[in-house]
Short mmCIF file of C-alpha atoms in Angstrom, two decimals:
data_model
loop_
_atom_site.label_atom_id
_atom_site.label_comp_id
_atom_site.label_asym_id
_atom_site.label_seq_id
_atom_site.Cartn_x
_atom_site.Cartn_y
_atom_site.Cartn_z
CA UNK A 270 -52.66 -125.05 -5.39
CA UNK A 271 -52.65 -121.64 -3.69
CA UNK A 272 -56.35 -121.87 -2.84
CA UNK A 273 -55.89 -125.25 -1.16
CA UNK A 274 -52.88 -123.99 0.80
CA UNK A 275 -54.80 -120.92 1.93
CA UNK A 276 -57.73 -123.03 3.09
CA UNK A 277 -55.42 -125.38 4.97
CA UNK A 278 -53.52 -122.54 6.65
CA UNK A 279 -56.71 -120.86 7.78
CA UNK A 280 -57.95 -124.11 9.33
CA UNK A 281 -55.00 -124.53 11.71
CA UNK A 282 -55.46 -123.96 15.49
CA UNK A 283 -53.56 -120.68 15.55
CA UNK A 284 -55.54 -118.94 18.26
CA UNK A 285 -55.34 -122.00 20.49
CA UNK A 286 -51.57 -122.16 20.01
CA UNK A 287 -51.19 -118.45 20.61
CA UNK A 288 -53.11 -118.54 23.87
CA UNK A 289 -51.32 -121.65 25.08
CA UNK A 290 -47.87 -120.19 24.39
CA UNK A 291 -48.83 -116.78 25.81
CA UNK A 292 -49.89 -118.48 29.05
CA UNK A 293 -46.21 -119.39 29.60
CA UNK A 294 -44.15 -116.49 30.88
CA UNK A 295 -41.09 -116.32 28.64
CA UNK A 296 -39.39 -113.11 29.65
CA UNK A 297 -35.83 -113.11 28.31
CA UNK A 298 -34.36 -113.78 31.76
CA UNK A 299 -36.93 -116.41 32.81
CA UNK A 300 -34.93 -119.57 32.12
CA UNK A 301 -37.62 -121.92 33.40
CA UNK A 302 -40.35 -120.35 31.31
CA UNK A 303 -38.17 -120.26 28.20
CA UNK A 304 -37.30 -123.94 28.64
CA UNK A 305 -40.99 -124.83 28.97
CA UNK A 306 -41.93 -122.79 25.91
CA UNK A 307 -39.01 -124.10 23.85
CA UNK A 308 -40.18 -127.65 24.56
CA UNK A 309 -43.72 -126.75 23.51
CA UNK A 310 -42.55 -125.06 20.33
CA UNK A 311 -40.29 -128.00 19.49
CA UNK A 312 -43.24 -130.32 19.83
CA UNK A 313 -45.43 -128.13 17.62
CA UNK A 314 -42.82 -127.49 14.92
CA UNK A 315 -41.91 -131.18 14.81
CA UNK A 316 -45.03 -131.52 12.64
CA UNK A 317 -42.78 -130.18 9.87
CA UNK A 318 -40.23 -132.46 8.18
CA UNK A 319 -36.53 -132.02 8.69
CA UNK A 320 -34.06 -131.88 11.55
CA UNK A 321 -35.13 -129.94 14.64
CA UNK A 322 -32.80 -129.14 17.50
CA UNK A 323 -32.59 -126.82 20.49
CA UNK A 324 -29.31 -124.93 20.22
CA UNK A 325 -27.25 -123.78 23.18
CA UNK A 326 -26.89 -119.98 23.30
CA UNK A 327 -23.56 -118.37 22.54
CA UNK A 328 -21.90 -116.73 25.57
CA UNK A 329 -22.78 -113.09 26.14
CA UNK A 330 -21.07 -110.72 28.56
CA UNK A 331 -22.68 -107.93 30.57
CA UNK A 332 -21.12 -105.14 32.62
CA UNK A 333 -22.44 -104.78 36.18
CA UNK A 334 -22.65 -101.41 37.99
CA UNK A 335 -19.41 -102.22 39.81
CA UNK A 336 -17.58 -102.52 36.51
CA UNK A 337 -17.23 -106.28 36.65
CA UNK A 338 -18.04 -108.42 33.62
CA UNK A 339 -20.24 -111.49 33.91
CA UNK A 340 -21.75 -114.00 31.50
CA UNK A 341 -25.50 -113.66 30.98
CA UNK A 342 -27.72 -116.73 31.00
CA UNK A 343 -29.97 -117.30 27.98
CA UNK A 344 -32.44 -119.94 26.88
CA UNK A 345 -31.88 -122.35 24.03
CA UNK A 346 -32.85 -121.42 20.48
CA UNK A 347 -35.03 -123.56 18.21
CA UNK A 348 -33.46 -124.41 14.84
CA UNK A 349 -35.22 -126.45 12.15
CA UNK A 350 -33.64 -127.40 8.82
CA UNK A 351 -35.88 -128.76 6.03
CA UNK A 352 -34.68 -130.05 2.64
CA UNK A 353 -31.26 -128.33 2.50
CA UNK A 354 -30.77 -129.81 -0.96
CA UNK A 355 -33.88 -128.15 -2.49
CA UNK A 356 -33.31 -125.57 -5.25
CA UNK A 357 -35.07 -122.69 -3.46
CA UNK A 358 -33.86 -121.92 0.06
CA UNK A 359 -35.66 -119.57 2.47
CA UNK A 360 -35.36 -118.47 6.09
CA UNK A 361 -38.18 -117.99 8.60
CA UNK A 362 -37.49 -116.42 11.99
CA UNK A 363 -39.24 -115.46 15.18
CA UNK A 364 -38.56 -115.15 18.88
CA UNK A 365 -39.98 -116.91 21.91
CA UNK A 366 -39.02 -114.30 24.52
CA UNK A 367 -41.08 -111.35 25.70
CA UNK A 368 -40.24 -108.16 27.61
CA UNK A 369 -42.36 -109.24 30.60
CA UNK A 370 -40.38 -110.94 33.41
CA UNK A 371 -41.89 -113.56 35.70
CA UNK A 372 -42.63 -110.96 38.39
CA UNK A 373 -44.31 -108.48 36.03
CA UNK A 374 -47.98 -107.84 36.90
CA UNK A 375 -49.04 -108.38 33.27
CA UNK A 376 -49.45 -112.16 33.01
CA UNK A 377 -53.10 -112.91 32.17
CA UNK A 378 -55.09 -112.78 28.94
CA UNK A 379 -58.50 -111.22 28.41
CA UNK A 380 -60.80 -110.30 25.55
CA UNK A 381 -61.04 -106.52 25.31
CA UNK A 382 -63.87 -106.82 22.82
CA UNK A 383 -64.94 -109.40 20.32
CA UNK A 384 -61.90 -110.50 18.32
CA UNK A 385 -59.35 -108.42 20.25
CA UNK A 386 -57.19 -110.37 22.69
CA UNK A 387 -55.08 -108.64 25.33
CA UNK A 388 -52.18 -110.59 26.81
CA UNK A 389 -48.39 -110.71 27.21
CA UNK A 390 -46.76 -111.62 23.92
CA UNK A 391 -49.98 -112.38 22.05
CA UNK A 392 -48.90 -110.08 19.21
CA UNK A 393 -45.17 -109.90 19.92
CA UNK A 394 -44.86 -112.57 18.91
CA UNK A 395 -46.60 -115.76 19.90
CA UNK A 396 -49.34 -115.03 17.41
CA UNK A 397 -46.62 -114.65 14.78
CA UNK A 398 -45.13 -118.03 15.70
CA UNK A 399 -48.55 -119.67 15.43
CA UNK A 400 -49.27 -118.32 11.96
CA UNK A 401 -45.72 -119.05 10.76
CA UNK A 402 -46.25 -122.69 11.68
CA UNK A 403 -49.67 -122.75 9.99
CA UNK A 404 -48.25 -121.27 6.77
CA UNK A 405 -45.40 -123.78 6.65
CA UNK A 406 -47.74 -126.68 7.35
CA UNK A 407 -49.91 -125.46 4.48
CA UNK A 408 -46.97 -125.24 2.09
CA UNK A 409 -45.99 -128.81 3.02
CA UNK A 410 -49.35 -130.06 1.70
CA UNK A 411 -48.67 -128.72 -1.80
CA UNK A 412 -46.84 -130.26 -4.80
CA UNK A 413 -44.41 -127.32 -4.64
CA UNK A 414 -43.04 -128.38 -1.24
CA UNK A 415 -40.26 -130.44 -2.76
CA UNK A 416 -38.78 -127.34 -4.41
CA UNK A 417 -38.57 -125.42 -1.16
CA UNK A 418 -35.89 -125.87 1.47
CA UNK A 419 -35.84 -123.70 4.53
CA UNK A 420 -34.53 -123.04 7.98
CA UNK A 421 -36.55 -121.84 10.95
CA UNK A 422 -34.85 -119.99 13.80
CA UNK A 423 -36.84 -119.07 16.90
CA UNK A 424 -34.47 -117.40 19.33
CA UNK A 425 -34.79 -116.74 23.04
CA UNK A 426 -33.13 -113.32 23.22
CA UNK A 427 -34.51 -111.04 20.50
CA UNK A 428 -35.96 -108.57 22.98
CA UNK A 429 -32.50 -107.92 24.44
CA UNK A 430 -30.62 -107.69 21.15
CA UNK A 431 -30.13 -111.30 19.93
CA UNK A 432 -26.55 -111.32 21.18
CA UNK A 433 -26.58 -115.06 21.94
CA UNK A 434 -28.29 -115.97 18.66
CA UNK A 435 -26.64 -113.56 16.19
CA UNK A 436 -24.20 -116.16 14.88
CA UNK A 437 -26.99 -118.72 14.45
CA UNK A 438 -29.09 -116.21 12.50
CA UNK A 439 -26.16 -115.28 10.26
CA UNK A 440 -25.39 -118.94 9.56
CA UNK A 441 -29.03 -119.72 8.79
CA UNK A 442 -29.29 -116.73 6.44
CA UNK A 443 -26.42 -117.93 4.27
CA UNK A 444 -27.51 -118.79 0.73
CA UNK A 445 -31.18 -117.89 1.18
CA UNK A 446 -33.15 -116.19 -1.59
CA UNK A 447 -35.49 -114.48 0.88
CA UNK A 448 -36.47 -114.36 4.54
CA UNK A 449 -39.69 -113.73 6.41
CA UNK A 450 -39.71 -112.68 10.07
CA UNK A 451 -42.88 -112.71 12.12
CA UNK A 452 -42.83 -109.50 14.14
CA UNK A 453 -46.34 -108.02 14.39
CA UNK A 454 -47.72 -105.75 11.72
CA UNK A 455 -49.51 -102.57 12.75
CA UNK A 456 -53.25 -102.83 13.52
CA UNK A 457 -54.13 -101.71 9.99
CA UNK A 458 -51.72 -104.25 8.48
CA UNK A 459 -48.94 -101.82 7.58
CA UNK A 460 -45.50 -103.45 7.47
CA UNK A 461 -42.15 -102.07 8.61
CA UNK A 462 -39.98 -100.97 5.70
CA UNK A 463 -36.50 -99.57 6.21
CA UNK A 464 -35.11 -99.67 9.73
CA UNK A 465 -32.25 -97.82 11.37
CA UNK A 466 -29.59 -99.66 13.32
CA UNK A 467 -28.67 -99.67 16.97
CA UNK A 468 -25.62 -99.99 19.17
CA UNK A 469 -25.45 -100.31 22.94
CA UNK A 470 -22.34 -99.63 24.99
CA UNK A 471 -21.28 -99.85 28.63
CA UNK A 472 -18.20 -97.68 29.11
CA UNK A 473 -16.32 -98.29 32.36
CA UNK A 474 -14.38 -95.32 33.76
CA UNK A 475 -11.83 -96.00 36.50
CA UNK A 476 -10.40 -93.06 38.43
CA UNK A 477 -8.81 -92.76 41.87
CA UNK A 478 -10.57 -92.22 45.18
CA UNK A 479 -9.57 -89.54 47.69
CA UNK A 480 -11.10 -87.58 50.56
CA UNK A 481 -13.32 -84.88 49.14
CA UNK A 482 -12.25 -82.35 51.78
CA UNK A 483 -8.70 -83.21 52.80
CA UNK A 484 -7.02 -84.09 49.50
CA UNK A 485 -9.49 -83.95 46.58
CA UNK A 486 -6.63 -83.03 44.24
CA UNK A 487 -5.23 -86.53 44.70
CA UNK A 488 -8.45 -88.05 43.37
CA UNK A 489 -9.56 -88.66 39.82
CA UNK A 490 -13.32 -88.31 39.66
CA UNK A 491 -14.76 -91.12 37.54
CA UNK A 492 -18.30 -89.72 37.64
CA UNK A 493 -17.14 -86.35 36.29
CA UNK A 494 -15.14 -88.11 33.57
CA UNK A 495 -18.15 -90.29 32.64
CA UNK A 496 -20.33 -87.18 32.48
CA UNK A 497 -17.79 -85.44 30.25
CA UNK A 498 -17.78 -88.51 28.02
CA UNK A 499 -21.60 -88.50 27.87
CA UNK A 500 -21.73 -84.82 26.93
CA UNK A 501 -19.07 -85.19 24.28
CA UNK A 502 -20.72 -88.24 22.70
CA UNK A 503 -24.15 -86.58 22.78
CA UNK A 504 -22.63 -83.87 20.63
CA UNK A 505 -21.95 -86.43 17.90
CA UNK A 506 -25.66 -86.67 17.05
CA UNK A 507 -26.88 -85.56 13.67
CA UNK A 508 -29.63 -86.19 11.09
CA UNK A 509 -28.43 -89.76 10.57
CA UNK A 510 -27.31 -90.57 14.12
CA UNK A 511 -29.28 -90.37 17.36
CA UNK A 512 -27.26 -90.61 20.58
CA UNK A 513 -28.80 -91.29 23.97
CA UNK A 514 -26.59 -91.32 27.10
CA UNK A 515 -29.09 -93.23 29.23
CA UNK A 516 -27.49 -93.85 32.61
CA UNK A 517 -24.37 -93.42 34.73
CA UNK A 518 -23.77 -95.99 37.47
CA UNK A 519 -21.24 -95.04 40.12
CA UNK A 520 -20.39 -92.74 42.95
CA UNK A 521 -20.84 -93.08 46.68
CA UNK A 522 -20.58 -90.98 49.84
CA UNK A 523 -20.42 -87.22 49.39
CA UNK A 524 -17.03 -87.05 51.09
CA UNK A 525 -15.29 -89.48 48.72
CA UNK A 526 -14.03 -88.73 45.23
CA UNK A 527 -15.61 -91.57 43.22
CA UNK A 528 -13.16 -93.92 41.52
CA UNK A 529 -15.64 -95.83 39.32
CA UNK A 530 -18.48 -95.01 36.95
CA UNK A 531 -20.21 -96.90 34.13
CA UNK A 532 -21.81 -94.93 31.29
CA UNK A 533 -24.66 -96.69 29.44
CA UNK A 534 -25.24 -95.19 26.02
CA UNK A 535 -27.28 -96.05 22.93
CA UNK A 536 -26.62 -95.05 19.32
CA UNK A 537 -29.16 -95.22 16.46
CA UNK A 538 -27.34 -95.01 13.11
CA UNK A 539 -29.32 -94.66 9.90
CA UNK A 540 -26.57 -96.12 7.69
CA UNK A 541 -23.31 -98.03 7.72
CA UNK A 542 -21.53 -94.72 7.21
CA UNK A 543 -23.07 -93.43 10.43
CA UNK A 544 -21.85 -96.53 12.28
CA UNK A 545 -18.31 -95.71 11.13
CA UNK A 546 -18.83 -92.09 12.16
CA UNK A 547 -20.09 -93.10 15.60
CA UNK A 548 -17.18 -95.49 16.15
CA UNK A 549 -14.73 -92.72 15.27
CA UNK A 550 -16.46 -90.40 17.74
CA UNK A 551 -16.35 -93.03 20.49
CA UNK A 552 -12.64 -93.68 19.96
CA UNK A 553 -11.81 -89.96 19.92
CA UNK A 554 -13.93 -89.19 22.99
CA UNK A 555 -12.41 -92.02 25.01
CA UNK A 556 -8.88 -90.90 24.16
CA UNK A 557 -9.58 -87.24 24.94
CA UNK A 558 -11.48 -87.79 28.20
CA UNK A 559 -8.98 -90.35 29.49
CA UNK A 560 -6.16 -87.86 28.95
CA UNK A 561 -7.98 -84.80 30.28
CA UNK A 562 -9.24 -86.49 33.47
CA UNK A 563 -6.36 -88.93 33.95
CA UNK A 564 -8.66 -91.95 34.12
CA UNK A 565 -8.70 -95.39 32.51
CA UNK A 566 -11.62 -96.20 30.20
CA UNK A 567 -12.80 -99.59 28.95
CA UNK A 568 -15.46 -99.82 26.21
CA UNK A 569 -17.82 -102.80 26.16
CA UNK A 570 -20.58 -103.41 23.61
CA UNK A 571 -21.04 -102.69 19.94
CA UNK A 572 -23.44 -102.15 17.05
CA UNK A 573 -25.55 -105.30 17.26
CA UNK A 574 -28.25 -104.30 14.74
CA UNK A 575 -27.01 -102.87 11.42
CA UNK A 576 -29.36 -100.53 9.53
CA UNK A 577 -31.82 -102.21 7.17
CA UNK A 578 -32.40 -100.17 3.98
CA UNK A 579 -34.92 -100.97 1.27
CA UNK A 580 -32.48 -102.08 -1.41
CA UNK A 581 -33.57 -103.50 -4.81
CA UNK A 582 -33.84 -107.04 -3.46
CA UNK A 583 -35.99 -105.97 -0.52
CA UNK A 584 -38.11 -103.76 -2.79
CA UNK A 585 -38.79 -106.74 -5.03
CA UNK A 586 -39.77 -108.92 -2.06
CA UNK A 587 -42.09 -106.25 -0.68
CA UNK A 588 -43.69 -106.00 -4.11
CA UNK A 589 -44.26 -109.76 -4.18
CA UNK A 590 -45.88 -109.65 -0.71
CA UNK A 591 -48.03 -106.71 -1.81
CA UNK A 592 -49.27 -108.58 -4.89
CA UNK A 593 -49.94 -111.73 -2.87
CA UNK A 594 -51.94 -109.60 -0.44
CA UNK A 595 -53.90 -107.93 -3.23
CA UNK A 596 -54.88 -111.34 -4.62
CA UNK A 597 -56.20 -112.20 -1.15
CA UNK A 598 -58.12 -108.94 -0.86
CA UNK A 599 -55.54 -107.28 1.41
CA UNK A 600 -54.05 -103.84 0.88
CA UNK A 601 -50.40 -104.22 1.95
CA UNK A 602 -48.35 -101.10 2.58
CA UNK A 603 -45.19 -100.35 4.49
CA UNK A 604 -43.34 -97.44 6.06
CA UNK A 605 -39.96 -96.78 7.61
CA UNK A 606 -39.55 -97.25 11.36
CA UNK A 607 -37.02 -96.43 14.05
CA UNK A 608 -37.40 -99.84 15.69
CA UNK A 609 -34.99 -102.72 15.21
CA UNK A 610 -35.34 -106.51 15.11
CA UNK A 611 -33.73 -109.64 13.68
CA UNK A 612 -34.64 -108.39 10.22
CA UNK A 613 -31.72 -105.96 10.57
CA UNK A 614 -29.30 -108.83 11.11
CA UNK A 615 -30.71 -110.86 8.23
CA UNK A 616 -30.57 -107.93 5.79
CA UNK A 617 -26.93 -107.37 6.76
CA UNK A 618 -26.24 -110.86 5.38
CA UNK A 619 -27.46 -109.71 1.97
CA UNK A 620 -30.80 -111.52 2.16
CA UNK A 621 -34.05 -109.69 1.26
CA UNK A 622 -36.37 -109.77 4.26
CA UNK A 623 -39.85 -108.66 5.24
CA UNK A 624 -39.80 -108.69 9.01
CA UNK A 625 -43.40 -107.88 9.99
CA UNK A 626 -45.23 -110.89 8.55
CA UNK A 627 -46.84 -111.59 11.92
CA UNK A 628 -50.31 -110.90 13.21
CA UNK A 629 -51.92 -107.49 13.31
CA UNK A 630 -51.83 -106.00 16.78
CA UNK A 631 -50.50 -103.13 18.83
CA UNK A 632 -49.40 -101.56 22.12
CA UNK A 633 -46.58 -104.08 22.25
CA UNK A 634 -44.14 -103.95 25.19
CA UNK A 635 -46.95 -102.68 27.41
CA UNK A 636 -49.78 -104.12 29.48
CA UNK A 637 -52.14 -102.93 26.76
CA UNK A 638 -50.67 -105.28 24.13
CA UNK A 639 -53.37 -106.71 21.90
CA UNK A 640 -53.85 -109.15 19.04
CA UNK A 641 -56.54 -108.91 16.37
CA UNK A 642 -57.52 -112.57 16.30
CA UNK A 643 -58.89 -112.64 12.74
CA UNK A 644 -55.51 -111.55 11.46
CA UNK A 645 -54.00 -114.94 12.31
CA UNK A 646 -55.78 -116.67 9.45
CA UNK A 647 -55.37 -113.62 7.23
CA UNK A 648 -51.60 -113.43 7.68
CA UNK A 649 -51.05 -117.19 7.56
CA UNK A 650 -52.69 -117.16 4.13
CA UNK A 651 -50.50 -114.23 3.07
CA UNK A 652 -47.35 -116.11 4.11
CA UNK A 653 -48.40 -119.33 2.40
CA UNK A 654 -49.06 -117.58 -0.92
CA UNK A 655 -45.85 -115.56 -0.65
CA UNK A 656 -43.77 -118.70 -0.05
CA UNK A 657 -45.37 -120.57 -2.94
CA UNK A 658 -44.74 -117.70 -5.34
CA UNK A 659 -41.11 -117.44 -4.30
CA UNK A 660 -40.81 -121.18 -4.92
CA UNK A 661 -42.38 -120.78 -8.36
CA UNK A 662 -40.04 -117.93 -9.36
CA UNK A 663 -36.96 -119.45 -7.74
CA UNK A 664 -36.27 -116.12 -6.01
CA UNK A 665 -38.05 -113.27 -4.32
#
């Protein structure tokens, strides 16, 4: 059964699909491109049984440099449900968006050398979507298919934090024995193991304007208060918490005490305990700076990606993937990484997940991004065998 599934998976038109989908610009803010790609993906994934729909994104707010809050526009998310009554339930996820907007100079594909394709999103993660589909199509040809129920979520906003798809991911993860996410593996096939978390905040500081020469004492300098807040929060860093005050928007003419500033800051917690620590530091800093500088402070944002440890369930799933790889002649290893992805959100739901089941490639998020084309068939086979063995065991 496994051999037939592997042969079927390897025969699917994965490179053709990858190149076709990569030819469509699907930067997270390109609504037209995302709509075109979502339609193409819906057509391709409709080859699988079940109910397929394009889900409206949840509303997401953003803070502009002037301190105003607006709703961000996002593309629809693909959601497929197959055999929800089956005894073994799994989740498969990917994303259709890339980091390259419609006006980015990196739009075309080219072969760097034989078997190495350079192009926007070819590894991250249109190649991953192509091999996910091939693996699921292969599983559907086997006698084991009836035992396996699953959901597929392909969101449109992963590259900007999955804010509009977080609830959909959490709902789809409910009750699953395991999940596979199709972020790219490293060029040598190494997978991502444990991941830290991340939190992004926009902190609006409102002071009071005044003439910088005539009556500066009547002003309340929002830029100075935002800077004090940045310095204080930067001091909260430690071995398990990285803090990066990244930008302060605000200010104006040199002769005016600025009455508005927006601090953009990122936190990278290694554990849930560090998230609690960071939140305590934020609350204390806001209270202290507001009092010391006599300003009003509003905090927007939150910790959108919880840390993803290698717990016993994840360790067992990684071991299953490793053994499946060994039986296919692949040496599968993994290592911890500072990056984040939807695997963080899935793990936070208590579901074991391997989140780099995609193609081998590298230089992602740059114009040097590349896909190792032979890895499409290789990794589709790995997924197919992994899924069948989970079905056989009834769990990861």
